[in-house]
Short mmCIF file of C-alpha atoms and ligand atoms in Angstrom, two decimals:
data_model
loop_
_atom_site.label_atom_id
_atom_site.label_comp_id
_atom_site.label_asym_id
_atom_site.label_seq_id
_atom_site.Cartn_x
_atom_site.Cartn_y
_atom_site.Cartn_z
CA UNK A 1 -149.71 -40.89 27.39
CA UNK A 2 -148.11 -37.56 25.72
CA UNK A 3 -150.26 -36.33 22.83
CA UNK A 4 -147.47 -37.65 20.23
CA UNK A 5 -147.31 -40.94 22.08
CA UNK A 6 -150.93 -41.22 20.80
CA UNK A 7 -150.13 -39.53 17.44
CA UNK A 8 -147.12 -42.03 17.01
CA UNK A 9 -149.09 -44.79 17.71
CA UNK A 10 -151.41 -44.46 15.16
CA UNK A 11 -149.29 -43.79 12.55
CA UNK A 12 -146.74 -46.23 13.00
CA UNK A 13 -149.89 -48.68 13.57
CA UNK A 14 -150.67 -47.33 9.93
CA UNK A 15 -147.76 -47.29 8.15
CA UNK A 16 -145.37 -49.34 10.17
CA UNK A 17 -142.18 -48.77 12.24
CA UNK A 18 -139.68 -45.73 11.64
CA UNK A 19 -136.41 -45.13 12.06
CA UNK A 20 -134.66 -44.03 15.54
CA UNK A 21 -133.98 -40.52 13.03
CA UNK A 22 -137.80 -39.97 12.32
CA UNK A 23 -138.78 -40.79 15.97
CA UNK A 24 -135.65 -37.51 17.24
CA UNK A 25 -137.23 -35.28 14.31
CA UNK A 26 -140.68 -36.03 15.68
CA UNK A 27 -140.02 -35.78 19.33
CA UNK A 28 -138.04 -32.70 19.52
CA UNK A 29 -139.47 -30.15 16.74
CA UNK A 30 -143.22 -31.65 15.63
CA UNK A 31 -144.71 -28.33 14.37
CA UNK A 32 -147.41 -29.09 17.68
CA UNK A 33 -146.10 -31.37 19.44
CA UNK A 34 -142.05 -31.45 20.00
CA UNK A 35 -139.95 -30.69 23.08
CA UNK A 36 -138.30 -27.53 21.56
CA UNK A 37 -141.65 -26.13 19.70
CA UNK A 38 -143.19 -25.98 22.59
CA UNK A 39 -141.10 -24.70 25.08
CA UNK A 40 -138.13 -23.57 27.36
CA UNK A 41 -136.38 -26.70 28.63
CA UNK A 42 -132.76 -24.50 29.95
CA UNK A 43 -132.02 -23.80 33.57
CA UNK A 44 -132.53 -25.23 37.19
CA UNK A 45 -136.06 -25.46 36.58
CA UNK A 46 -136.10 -26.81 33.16
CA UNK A 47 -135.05 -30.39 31.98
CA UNK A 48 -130.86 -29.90 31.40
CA UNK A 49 -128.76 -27.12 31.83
CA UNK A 50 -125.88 -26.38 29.40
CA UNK A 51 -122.19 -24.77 29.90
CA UNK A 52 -123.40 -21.04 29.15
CA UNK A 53 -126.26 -21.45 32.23
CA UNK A 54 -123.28 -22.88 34.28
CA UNK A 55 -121.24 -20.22 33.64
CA UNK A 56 -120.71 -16.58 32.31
CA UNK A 57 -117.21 -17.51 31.73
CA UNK A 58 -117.57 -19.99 29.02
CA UNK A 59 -119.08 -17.32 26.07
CA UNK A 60 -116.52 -14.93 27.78
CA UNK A 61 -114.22 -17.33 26.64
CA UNK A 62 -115.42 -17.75 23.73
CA UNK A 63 -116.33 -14.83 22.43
CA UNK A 64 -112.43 -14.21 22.62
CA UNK A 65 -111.24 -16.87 20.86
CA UNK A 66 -113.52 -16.01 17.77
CA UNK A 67 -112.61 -12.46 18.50
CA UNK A 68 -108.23 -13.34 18.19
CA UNK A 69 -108.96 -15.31 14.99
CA UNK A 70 -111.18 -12.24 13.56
CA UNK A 71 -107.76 -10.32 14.28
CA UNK A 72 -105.66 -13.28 12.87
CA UNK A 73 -107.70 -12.69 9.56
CA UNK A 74 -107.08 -9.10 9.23
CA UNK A 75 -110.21 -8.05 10.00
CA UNK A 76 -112.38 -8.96 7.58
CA UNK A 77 -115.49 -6.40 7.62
CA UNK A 78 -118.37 -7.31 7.43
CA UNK A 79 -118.38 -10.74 8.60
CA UNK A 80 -121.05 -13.04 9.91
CA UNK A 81 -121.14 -13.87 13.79
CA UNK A 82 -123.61 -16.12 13.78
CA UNK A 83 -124.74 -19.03 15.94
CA UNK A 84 -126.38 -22.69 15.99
CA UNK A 85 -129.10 -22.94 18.50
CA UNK A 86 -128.69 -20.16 20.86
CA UNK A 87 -131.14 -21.67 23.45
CA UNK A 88 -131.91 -18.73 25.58
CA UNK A 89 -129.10 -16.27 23.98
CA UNK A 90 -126.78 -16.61 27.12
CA UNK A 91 -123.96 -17.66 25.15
CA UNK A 92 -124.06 -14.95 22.47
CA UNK A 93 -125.06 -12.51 25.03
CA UNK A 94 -121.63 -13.25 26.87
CA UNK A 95 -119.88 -13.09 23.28
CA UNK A 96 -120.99 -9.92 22.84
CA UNK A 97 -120.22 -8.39 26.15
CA UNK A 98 -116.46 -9.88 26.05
CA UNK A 99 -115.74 -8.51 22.64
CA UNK A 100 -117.28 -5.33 23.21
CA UNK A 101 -113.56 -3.82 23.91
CA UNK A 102 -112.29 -5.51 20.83
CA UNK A 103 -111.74 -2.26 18.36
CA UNK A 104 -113.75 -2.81 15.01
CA UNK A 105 -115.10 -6.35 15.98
CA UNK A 106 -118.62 -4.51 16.79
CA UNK A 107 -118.67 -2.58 13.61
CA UNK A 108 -118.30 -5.05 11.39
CA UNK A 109 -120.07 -8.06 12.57
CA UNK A 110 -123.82 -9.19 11.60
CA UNK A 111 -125.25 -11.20 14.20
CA UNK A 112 -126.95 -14.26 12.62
CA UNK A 113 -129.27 -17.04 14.97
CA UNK A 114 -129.75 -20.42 13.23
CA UNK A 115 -132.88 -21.79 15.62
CA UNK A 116 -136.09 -23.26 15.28
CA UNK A 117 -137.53 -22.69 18.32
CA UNK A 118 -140.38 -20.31 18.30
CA UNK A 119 -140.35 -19.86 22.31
CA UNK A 120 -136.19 -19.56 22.43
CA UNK A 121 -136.57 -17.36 19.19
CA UNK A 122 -139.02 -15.09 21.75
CA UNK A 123 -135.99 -15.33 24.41
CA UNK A 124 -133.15 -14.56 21.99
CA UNK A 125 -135.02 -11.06 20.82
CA UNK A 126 -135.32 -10.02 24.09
CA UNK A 127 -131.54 -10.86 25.70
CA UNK A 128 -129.91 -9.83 22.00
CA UNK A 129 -132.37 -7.49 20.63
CA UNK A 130 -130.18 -4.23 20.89
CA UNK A 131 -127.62 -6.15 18.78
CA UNK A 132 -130.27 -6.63 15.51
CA UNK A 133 -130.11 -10.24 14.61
CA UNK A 134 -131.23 -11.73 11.69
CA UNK A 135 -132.90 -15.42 12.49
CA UNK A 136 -132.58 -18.18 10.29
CA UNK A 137 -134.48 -21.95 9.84
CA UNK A 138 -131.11 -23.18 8.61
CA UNK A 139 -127.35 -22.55 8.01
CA UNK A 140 -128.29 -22.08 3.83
CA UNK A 141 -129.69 -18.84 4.95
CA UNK A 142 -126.45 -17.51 6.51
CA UNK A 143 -125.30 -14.64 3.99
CA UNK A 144 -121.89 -14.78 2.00
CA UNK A 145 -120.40 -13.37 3.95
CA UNK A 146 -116.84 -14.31 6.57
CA UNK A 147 -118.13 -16.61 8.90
CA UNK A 148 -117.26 -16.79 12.74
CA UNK A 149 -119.86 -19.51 14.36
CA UNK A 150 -120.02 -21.35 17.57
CA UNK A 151 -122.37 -24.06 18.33
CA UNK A 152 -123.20 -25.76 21.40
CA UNK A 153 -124.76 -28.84 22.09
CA UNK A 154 -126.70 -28.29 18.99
CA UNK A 155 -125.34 -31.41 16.82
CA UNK A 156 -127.00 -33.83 19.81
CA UNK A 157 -129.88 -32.66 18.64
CA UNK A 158 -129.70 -33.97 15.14
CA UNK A 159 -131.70 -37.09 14.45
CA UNK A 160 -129.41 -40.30 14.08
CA UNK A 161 -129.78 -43.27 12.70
CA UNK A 162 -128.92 -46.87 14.08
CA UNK A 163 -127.66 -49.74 12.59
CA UNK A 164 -126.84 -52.81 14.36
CA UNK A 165 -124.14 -55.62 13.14
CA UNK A 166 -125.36 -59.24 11.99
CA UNK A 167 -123.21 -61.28 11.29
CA UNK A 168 -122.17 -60.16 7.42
CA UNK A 169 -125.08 -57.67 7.07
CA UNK A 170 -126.95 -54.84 8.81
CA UNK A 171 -130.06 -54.27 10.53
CA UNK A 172 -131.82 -50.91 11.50
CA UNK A 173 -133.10 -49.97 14.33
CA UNK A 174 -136.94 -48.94 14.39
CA UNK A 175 -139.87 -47.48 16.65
CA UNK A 176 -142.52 -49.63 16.00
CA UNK A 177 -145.45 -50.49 18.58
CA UNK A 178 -145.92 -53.85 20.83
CA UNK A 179 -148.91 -54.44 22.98
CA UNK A 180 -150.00 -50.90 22.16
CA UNK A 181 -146.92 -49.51 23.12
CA UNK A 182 -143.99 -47.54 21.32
CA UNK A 183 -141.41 -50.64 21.54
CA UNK A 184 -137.84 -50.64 19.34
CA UNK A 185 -137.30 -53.76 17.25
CA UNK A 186 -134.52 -54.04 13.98
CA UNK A 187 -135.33 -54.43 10.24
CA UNK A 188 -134.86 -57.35 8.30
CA UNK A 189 -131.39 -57.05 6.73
CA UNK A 190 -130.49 -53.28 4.82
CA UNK A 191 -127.31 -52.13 3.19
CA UNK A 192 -124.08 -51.20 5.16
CA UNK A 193 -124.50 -47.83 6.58
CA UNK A 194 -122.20 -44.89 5.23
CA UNK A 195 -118.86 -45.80 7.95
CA UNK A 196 -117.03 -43.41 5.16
CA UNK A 197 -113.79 -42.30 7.29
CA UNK A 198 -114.44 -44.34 10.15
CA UNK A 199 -112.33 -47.65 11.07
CA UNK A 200 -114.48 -50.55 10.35
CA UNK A 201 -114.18 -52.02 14.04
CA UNK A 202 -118.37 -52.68 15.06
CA UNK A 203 -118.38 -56.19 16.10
CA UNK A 204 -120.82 -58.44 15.71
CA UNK A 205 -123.80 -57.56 17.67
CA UNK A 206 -122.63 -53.94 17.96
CA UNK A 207 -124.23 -50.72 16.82
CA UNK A 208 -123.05 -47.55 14.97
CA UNK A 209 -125.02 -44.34 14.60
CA UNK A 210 -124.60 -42.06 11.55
CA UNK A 211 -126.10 -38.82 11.15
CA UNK A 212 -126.62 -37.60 7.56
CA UNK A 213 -127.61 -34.22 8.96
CA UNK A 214 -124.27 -33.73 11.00
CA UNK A 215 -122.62 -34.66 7.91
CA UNK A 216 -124.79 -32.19 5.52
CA UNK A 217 -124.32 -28.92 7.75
CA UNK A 218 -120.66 -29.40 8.44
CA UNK A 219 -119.71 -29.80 4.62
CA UNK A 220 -122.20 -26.67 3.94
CA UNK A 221 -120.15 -24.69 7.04
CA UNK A 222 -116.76 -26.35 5.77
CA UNK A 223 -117.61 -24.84 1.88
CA UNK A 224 -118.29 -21.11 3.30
CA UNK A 225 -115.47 -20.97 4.83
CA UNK A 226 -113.44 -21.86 2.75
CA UNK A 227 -114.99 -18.87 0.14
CA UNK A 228 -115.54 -16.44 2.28
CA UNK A 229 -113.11 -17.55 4.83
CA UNK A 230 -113.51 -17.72 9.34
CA UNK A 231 -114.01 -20.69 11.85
CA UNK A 232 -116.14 -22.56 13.44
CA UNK A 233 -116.46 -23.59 17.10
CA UNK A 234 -118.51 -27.40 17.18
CA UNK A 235 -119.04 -28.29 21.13
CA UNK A 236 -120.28 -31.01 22.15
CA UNK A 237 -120.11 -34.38 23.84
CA UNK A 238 -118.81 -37.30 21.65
CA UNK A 239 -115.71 -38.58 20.06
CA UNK A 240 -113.93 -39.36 16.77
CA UNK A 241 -115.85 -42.35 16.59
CA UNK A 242 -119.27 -42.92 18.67
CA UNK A 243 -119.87 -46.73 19.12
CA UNK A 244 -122.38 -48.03 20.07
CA UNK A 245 -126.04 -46.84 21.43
CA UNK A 246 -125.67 -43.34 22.85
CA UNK A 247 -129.02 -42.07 22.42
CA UNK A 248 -130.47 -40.66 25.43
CA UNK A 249 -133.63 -38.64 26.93
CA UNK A 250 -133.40 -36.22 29.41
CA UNK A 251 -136.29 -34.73 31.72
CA UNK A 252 -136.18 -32.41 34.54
CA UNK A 253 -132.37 -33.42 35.06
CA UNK A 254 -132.70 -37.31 35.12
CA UNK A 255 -132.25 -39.65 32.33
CA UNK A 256 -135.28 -41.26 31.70
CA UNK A 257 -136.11 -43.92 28.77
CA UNK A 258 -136.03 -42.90 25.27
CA UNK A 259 -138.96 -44.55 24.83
CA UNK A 260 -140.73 -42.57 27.40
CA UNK A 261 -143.34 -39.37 27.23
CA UNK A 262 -142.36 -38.54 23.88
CA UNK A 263 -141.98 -34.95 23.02
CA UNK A 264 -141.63 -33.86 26.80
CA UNK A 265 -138.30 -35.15 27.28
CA UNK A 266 -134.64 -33.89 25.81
CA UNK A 267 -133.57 -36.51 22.87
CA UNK A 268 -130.14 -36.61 22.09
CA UNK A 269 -127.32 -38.86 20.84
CA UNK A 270 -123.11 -38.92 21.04
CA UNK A 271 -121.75 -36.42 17.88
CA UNK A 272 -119.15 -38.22 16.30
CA UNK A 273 -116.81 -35.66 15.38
CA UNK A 274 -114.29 -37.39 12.96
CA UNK A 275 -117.67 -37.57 10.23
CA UNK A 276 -117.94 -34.30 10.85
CA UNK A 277 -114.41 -32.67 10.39
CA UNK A 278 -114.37 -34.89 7.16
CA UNK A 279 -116.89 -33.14 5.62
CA UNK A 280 -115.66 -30.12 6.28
CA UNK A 281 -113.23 -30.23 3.93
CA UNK A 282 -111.75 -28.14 2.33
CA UNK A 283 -111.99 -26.09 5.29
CA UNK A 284 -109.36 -27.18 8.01
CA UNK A 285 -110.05 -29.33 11.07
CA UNK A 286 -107.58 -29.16 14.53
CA UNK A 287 -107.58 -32.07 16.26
CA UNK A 288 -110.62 -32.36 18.83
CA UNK A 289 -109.88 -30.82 22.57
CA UNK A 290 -111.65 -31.72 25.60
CA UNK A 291 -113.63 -28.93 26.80
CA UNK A 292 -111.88 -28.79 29.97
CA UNK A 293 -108.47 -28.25 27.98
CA UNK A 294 -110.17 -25.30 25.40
CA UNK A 295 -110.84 -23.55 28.34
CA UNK A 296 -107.83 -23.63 30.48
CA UNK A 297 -105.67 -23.14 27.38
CA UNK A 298 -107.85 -19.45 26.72
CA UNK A 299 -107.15 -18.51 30.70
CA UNK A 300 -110.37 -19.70 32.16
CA UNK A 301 -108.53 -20.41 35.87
CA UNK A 302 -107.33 -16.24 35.65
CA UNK A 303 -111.04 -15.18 34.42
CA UNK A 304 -112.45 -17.39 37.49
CA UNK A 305 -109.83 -15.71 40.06
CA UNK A 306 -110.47 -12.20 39.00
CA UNK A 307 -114.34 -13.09 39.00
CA UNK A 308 -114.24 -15.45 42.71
CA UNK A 309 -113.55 -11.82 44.58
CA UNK A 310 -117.85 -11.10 44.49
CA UNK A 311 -118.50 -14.83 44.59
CA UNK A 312 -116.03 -17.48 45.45
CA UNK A 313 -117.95 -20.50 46.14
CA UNK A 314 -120.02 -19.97 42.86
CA UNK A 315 -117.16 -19.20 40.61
CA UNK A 316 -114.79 -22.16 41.68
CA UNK A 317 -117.88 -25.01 41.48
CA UNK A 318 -118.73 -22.78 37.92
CA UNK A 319 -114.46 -23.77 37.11
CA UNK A 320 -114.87 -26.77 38.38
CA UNK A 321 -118.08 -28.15 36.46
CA UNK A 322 -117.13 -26.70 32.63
CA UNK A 323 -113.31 -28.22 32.90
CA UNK A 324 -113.04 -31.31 35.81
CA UNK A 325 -112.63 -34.30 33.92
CA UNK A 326 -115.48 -36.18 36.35
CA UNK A 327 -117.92 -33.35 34.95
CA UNK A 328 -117.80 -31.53 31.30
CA UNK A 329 -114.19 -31.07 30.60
CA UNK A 330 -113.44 -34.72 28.86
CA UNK A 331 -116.99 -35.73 27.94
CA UNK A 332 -117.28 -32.43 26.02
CA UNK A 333 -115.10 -31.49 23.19
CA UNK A 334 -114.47 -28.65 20.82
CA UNK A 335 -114.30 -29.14 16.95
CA UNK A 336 -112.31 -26.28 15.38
CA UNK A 337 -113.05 -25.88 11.39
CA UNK A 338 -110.89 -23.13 10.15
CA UNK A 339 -109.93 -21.22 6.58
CA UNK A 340 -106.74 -21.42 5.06
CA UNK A 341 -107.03 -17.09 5.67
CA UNK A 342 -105.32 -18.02 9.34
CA UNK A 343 -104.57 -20.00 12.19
CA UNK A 344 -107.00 -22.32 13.80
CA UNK A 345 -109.16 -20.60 16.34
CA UNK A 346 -106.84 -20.16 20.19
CA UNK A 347 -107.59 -22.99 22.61
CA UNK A 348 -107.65 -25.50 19.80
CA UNK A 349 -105.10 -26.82 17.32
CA UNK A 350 -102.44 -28.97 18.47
N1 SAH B 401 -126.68 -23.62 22.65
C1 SAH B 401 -127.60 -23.45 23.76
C2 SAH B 401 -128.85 -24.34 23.66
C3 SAH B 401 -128.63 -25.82 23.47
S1 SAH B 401 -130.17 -26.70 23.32
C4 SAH B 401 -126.87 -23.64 25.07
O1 SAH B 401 -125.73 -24.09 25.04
O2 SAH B 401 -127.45 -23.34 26.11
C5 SAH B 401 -130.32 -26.93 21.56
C6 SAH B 401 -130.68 -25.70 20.77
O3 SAH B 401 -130.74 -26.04 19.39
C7 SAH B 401 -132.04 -25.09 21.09
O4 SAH B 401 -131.94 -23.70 20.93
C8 SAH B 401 -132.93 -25.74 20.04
O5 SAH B 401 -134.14 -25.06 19.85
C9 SAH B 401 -132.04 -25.72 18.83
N2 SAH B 401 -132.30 -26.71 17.80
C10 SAH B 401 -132.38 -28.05 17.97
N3 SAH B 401 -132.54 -28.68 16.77
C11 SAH B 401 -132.54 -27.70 15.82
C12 SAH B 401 -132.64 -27.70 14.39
N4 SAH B 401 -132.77 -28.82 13.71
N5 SAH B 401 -132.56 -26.50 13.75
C13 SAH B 401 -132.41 -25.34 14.43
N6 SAH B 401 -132.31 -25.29 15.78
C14 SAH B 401 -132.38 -26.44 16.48
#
């Protein structure tokens, strides 16, 4: 039994069950205890490896698309690069080497890490160091500033919430224990869970996720930039509309009960993206993209043929993982927000 299994167990023994959202908060950041507190779970020898470990190509790629709609916008100086969850800093490391050539985009930018990871924090100093970052607990410390942000599978990472149809009401889904053990089981019946935007379409017996945080940091990126305007790049796997129980734990590369060694395993759950473009508003939202098509539409089949001459075999199983349909390129998509100051970000829109 993990140390928070125990820990869990006595306080939900205590004070009864808690919601699916309180068990994710508690099993990925506990201040002692949680799976990203405590450690480096990227890479081959980790528990999951993400589309900037794949591939060098994808923050290539990335880097300039943010750096075209920095031109789109005239410029704007200073402005805010900043990122959600940089894991290891591979992605913004890759940003910064592919805009390096981009005259002015240097200069002007503030590099800005929203993470609360103490390890990755350790990790992100030493690959982004020479570029002075400024770290962050949460996007409300960003400055006022332009804003040009990418996230990548950060929004799995937010805690949901579950709520399952009965009949004409809801129940929630809890963590509560059986026979000493962390078991789910459903609340008596609660009030309808916030569907704003959504169609109303859960049957009976079905289940819908919401995730208030989600909701919270998109309208706070979605008011910045609109003031001060920029974009923002939301990737991730999900849909409009999640249905359904999506949550999921991850450890050493298998999927493995969600239930199981709390706090050692990667938590996560579907991002519904149509909450999340809502709340955005007044900022812009393009249509969603499959990953696969974002990066095909910025020239990711030229960057992997001028790349394949030192290492074929790497580079075209690299192309083939971030955009195939069978692997990230349909499961993944890209959420553009975007200021009325320009055009929505290159590789998305319609
Ligand atoms: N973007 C990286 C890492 C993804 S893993 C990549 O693509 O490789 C998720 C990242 O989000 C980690 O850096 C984790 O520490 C961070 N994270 C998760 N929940 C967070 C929260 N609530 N606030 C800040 N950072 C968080």
């Amino acid at each position: 039994m993990t140390p928070l299994e125990q820990l869990l167990i006595r306080q939900i023994t205590a004070e009864g069950p808690i919601s699916v959202a309180s068990y994710m908060s508690a099993c990925l950041l506990h201040p002692e205890h949680g799976y990203y507190t405590t450690r480096d779970p990227l890479g081959v020898a980790g528990d999951f490896i993400t589309a900037p470990e794949i591939s060098q190509m994808f923050g290539e790629l990335i880097g300039l698309s943010l750096a075209q709609a920095w031109l789109d916008r005239g410029r704007p100086t200073p402005f805010a690069l900043a990122e959600l969850g940089p894991g290891r800093g591979t992605l913004m490391a890759d940003v910064l080497r592919a805009t390096a050539g981009v005259p002015g985009f240097h200069a002007a930018m503030q590099v800005h890490l929203v993470e609360a990871s103490r390890p990755l924090r350790g990790e992100q100093a030493r690959r982004l160091g020479d570029h002075a970052p400024a770290w962050h607990d949460a996007v409300t410390g960003l400055p006022d500033l332009p804003l040009f942000l990418v996230a990548n599978e950060f929004f799995d990472a937010l805690p949901v919430r579950q709520f399952l149809r009965d009949g004409d009401t809801w129940r929630e889904r809890v963590v509560g224990v059986r026979d000493g053990a962390l078991a789910f089981g459903l609340t008596a019946a609660v009030g309808a869970p916030d569907l704003t935007g959504r169609p109303d379409t859960v049957p009976d017996g079905g289940m819908v996720e919401t995730c208030a945080p989600a909701t919270a940091l998109a309208q706070d990126i979605g008011q910045r930039i609109d003031r001060f305007g920029g974009v923002a790049l939301i990737i991730d796997y999900g849909s409009d509309w999640s249905l359904g129980d999506t949550l999921q734990a991850v450890r050493e590369h298998r999927q493995v009960g969600p239930l199981e060694a709390p706090g050692s395993c990667d938590l996560t759950a579907h991002v519904a993206f149509g909450p999340l473009a809502r709340a955005a508003a007044p900022a812009r939202a393009a249509a969603i993209v499959p990953q696969g098509t974002f990066l095909e539409r910025l020239g990711i089949a030229q960057r992997a043929q001028s790349l394949a001459a030192s290492a074929p075999d790497t580079i075209i199983a690299a192309h083939r993982r971030l955009t195939h349909p069978e692997e990230m390129g349909q499961l993944f998509k890209v959420l553009a927000l975007f200021g009325s100051d320009g055009p929505a970000p290159p590789g998305t829109g319609p």
